[in-house]
Short mmCIF file of C-alpha atoms in Angstrom, two decimals:
data_model
loop_
_atom_site.label_atom_id
_atom_site.label_comp_id
_atom_site.label_asym_id
_atom_site.label_seq_id
_atom_site.Cartn_x
_atom_site.Cartn_y
_atom_site.Cartn_z
CA MET A 144 84.86 122.74 191.76
CA ILE A 145 84.96 122.03 188.02
CA LEU A 146 87.11 119.10 186.92
CA ALA A 147 88.68 118.35 183.54
CA PHE A 148 90.09 114.88 182.76
CA ASP A 149 92.31 113.49 180.06
CA SER A 150 94.47 110.37 179.67
CA TYR A 151 97.54 109.54 177.62
CA TYR A 152 98.27 105.91 176.75
CA PHE A 153 101.73 104.32 176.57
CA ASN A 154 103.20 100.83 177.10
CA ASN A 155 99.87 99.27 178.22
CA LYS A 156 99.52 102.08 180.78
CA ALA A 157 97.60 105.31 181.06
CA LYS A 158 98.56 108.60 182.65
CA THR A 159 95.34 110.30 183.71
CA VAL A 160 95.35 113.93 184.77
CA CYS A 161 92.63 115.97 186.43
CA LEU A 162 92.68 119.76 186.54
CA LEU A 163 90.51 121.30 189.24
CA PHE A 164 89.30 124.88 188.87
CA GLU A 165 86.64 127.04 190.49
CA ASN A 166 85.21 129.23 187.73
CA TRP A 167 84.72 128.78 184.00
CA GLU A 168 86.82 131.88 183.29
CA ASP A 169 89.85 130.76 185.37
CA ALA A 170 93.23 130.96 183.63
CA THR A 171 95.04 128.73 186.13
CA PRO A 172 93.95 125.56 187.91
CA HIS A 173 93.26 125.36 191.62
CA SER A 174 95.17 122.07 191.67
CA ILE A 175 96.27 119.17 189.48
CA LEU A 176 96.01 115.46 190.23
CA SER A 177 97.53 112.62 188.22
CA GLU A 178 97.75 108.86 188.32
CA ILE A 179 99.36 106.07 186.31
CA THR A 180 97.14 103.04 185.65
CA GLU A 181 98.66 99.77 184.49
CA GLY A 182 97.01 97.10 182.37
CA VAL A 183 94.54 99.37 180.58
CA ALA A 184 92.17 97.82 178.07
CA ASP A 185 92.97 97.96 174.37
CA TYR A 186 91.25 100.61 172.29
CA GLN A 187 87.99 99.45 170.69
CA PRO A 188 86.36 101.79 168.13
CA GLY A 189 83.05 103.13 169.45
CA GLU A 190 83.80 101.72 172.91
CA PHE A 191 86.57 104.05 174.04
CA TYR A 192 84.88 104.33 177.45
CA LYS A 193 86.01 100.79 178.31
CA ARG A 194 89.58 102.05 178.21
CA GLU A 195 89.32 105.49 179.82
CA LEU A 196 86.39 105.27 182.26
CA PRO A 197 88.22 103.10 184.84
CA CYS A 198 91.14 105.57 184.80
CA ILE A 199 88.86 108.57 185.37
CA LEU A 200 86.90 106.86 188.14
CA SER A 201 90.09 105.84 189.93
CA LEU A 202 91.48 109.39 189.93
CA LEU A 203 88.07 110.85 190.76
CA ASN A 204 88.22 108.98 194.08
CA LYS A 205 91.07 111.31 195.10
CA VAL A 206 89.03 114.50 194.65
CA GLU A 207 88.01 115.95 198.00
CA PHE A 208 85.91 118.87 196.79
CA GLU A 209 82.27 119.28 195.86
CA ILE A 210 82.10 118.75 192.09
CA HIS A 211 79.87 121.02 190.00
CA ALA A 212 80.78 119.70 186.53
CA ILE A 213 83.26 117.44 184.75
CA ILE A 214 84.83 118.03 181.33
CA ILE A 215 86.14 115.08 179.37
CA ASP A 216 88.21 114.95 176.20
CA GLY A 217 85.72 113.24 173.91
CA TYR A 218 82.01 112.80 173.42
CA VAL A 219 79.08 112.35 175.78
CA THR A 220 76.88 111.06 172.97
CA LEU A 221 78.25 109.59 169.74
CA THR A 222 75.22 109.75 167.44
CA ASP A 223 71.99 111.65 166.86
CA THR A 224 70.12 108.69 168.35
CA GLY A 225 72.06 109.12 171.59
CA LYS A 226 74.54 106.23 171.44
CA PRO A 227 76.48 106.73 174.67
CA GLY A 228 80.11 107.81 174.55
CA LEU A 229 82.63 108.14 177.37
CA GLY A 230 80.78 111.08 178.92
CA ALA A 231 77.42 109.28 179.04
CA HIS A 232 79.03 106.26 180.67
CA LEU A 233 80.74 108.51 183.22
CA HIS A 234 77.45 110.31 183.91
CA GLN A 235 75.76 106.95 184.51
CA ALA A 236 78.63 105.71 186.73
CA LEU A 237 78.13 108.83 188.88
CA ALA A 238 74.38 108.10 189.23
CA SER A 239 73.62 111.09 186.96
CA LYS A 240 74.45 113.47 189.83
CA ILE A 241 77.22 115.49 188.14
CA PRO A 242 76.90 117.22 184.76
CA ILE A 243 79.39 116.01 182.15
CA ILE A 244 80.63 118.08 179.21
CA GLY A 245 82.39 116.43 176.30
CA VAL A 246 84.86 118.51 174.31
CA ALA A 247 86.08 116.75 171.17
CA LYS A 248 88.54 118.04 168.59
CA SER A 249 87.13 116.09 165.64
CA GLY A 250 83.64 115.38 164.37
CA PHE A 251 81.97 112.02 164.74
CA HIS A 252 79.81 110.61 161.95
CA ASP A 253 76.02 110.72 162.42
CA ASN A 254 76.22 113.28 165.21
CA SER A 255 74.74 116.67 164.37
CA LYS A 256 71.62 117.06 166.54
CA LEU A 257 73.10 116.54 170.01
CA VAL A 258 76.41 118.31 169.37
CA ARG A 259 77.22 122.02 169.26
CA GLU A 260 80.11 123.25 167.12
CA LEU A 261 82.10 125.90 168.95
CA TYR A 262 84.48 128.17 167.05
CA ARG A 263 86.92 129.90 169.40
CA GLY A 264 89.51 132.50 168.53
CA GLU A 265 90.25 132.66 164.85
CA SER A 266 90.22 128.91 164.32
CA LYS A 267 88.48 127.55 161.24
CA ASN A 268 87.98 124.23 163.06
CA PRO A 269 85.35 123.87 165.76
CA LEU A 270 85.35 122.06 169.06
CA TYR A 271 82.46 119.61 169.31
CA ILE A 272 80.50 120.03 172.54
CA THR A 273 78.11 117.42 173.96
CA ALA A 274 76.63 117.12 177.45
CA ALA A 275 74.70 115.06 179.99
CA GLY A 276 73.06 116.52 183.07
CA MET A 277 72.82 119.95 181.43
CA GLY A 278 71.69 121.18 178.04
CA ALA A 279 74.09 121.25 175.11
CA ASP A 280 73.63 125.01 174.80
CA GLU A 281 74.59 125.56 178.44
CA ALA A 282 77.66 123.34 178.01
CA TYR A 283 78.58 125.25 174.83
CA ASN A 284 78.37 128.56 176.71
CA HIS A 285 80.57 127.29 179.55
CA ILE A 286 83.32 126.16 177.18
CA LYS A 287 82.96 129.32 175.10
CA LYS A 288 83.66 131.58 178.08
CA MET A 289 86.72 129.62 179.25
CA ASP A 290 89.98 131.58 179.27
CA GLY A 291 92.16 131.79 176.19
CA PRO A 292 92.22 133.38 172.75
CA PHE A 293 92.64 130.17 170.80
CA ARG A 294 90.51 127.22 169.69
CA MET A 295 91.42 125.24 172.79
CA PRO A 296 90.79 126.95 176.15
CA THR A 297 93.90 127.63 178.24
CA LEU A 298 93.11 125.03 180.91
CA LEU A 299 92.26 122.29 178.42
CA LYS A 300 95.51 122.98 176.57
CA LEU A 301 97.38 122.73 179.88
CA LEU A 302 95.58 119.47 180.64
CA ASP A 303 96.73 117.97 177.35
CA LYS A 304 100.31 119.08 178.06
CA LYS A 305 100.27 117.61 181.58
CA THR A 306 99.12 114.18 180.34
CA ARG A 307 102.23 113.91 178.16
CA GLU A 308 104.85 115.37 180.44
CA ALA A 309 107.21 113.39 182.66
CA LEU A 310 106.02 109.98 181.54
CA PRO A 311 107.69 107.08 183.35
CA GLU A 312 109.64 104.53 181.33
#
């Protein structure tokens, strides 16, 4: 199973959603899991993982399938020298056993060697692809072949929507 995670933050809480799907070309998820986490850490520039990693790991404990890869909304590596981002910290937390692909919507300074810019559809803006546990080119190709005619693959767009819908008060 391939997993994609994202979190939305509100009122000192996070809603984390995980889409599970079987093949890179799938247009619909196999299933969707979600969880609300209270008392999340404040955002710290360059240390986003401190906020989101605990949320991902908590929800990951509910997955009962063999995991082939995980996609995160963000970066695996933040700089050309390999400064670890959320994806690298997740890869390490999973004992480097599961490949992690980072898909970011905006560029990060000093990061051109370890990132691949992916232009999908007719968008003039790329997605920024980084990876751990597989090569950046392989990760790029996986995200490139995901379903959807637009910049953001269908399942990743659905993931973003699900993180924001039906938020508790």
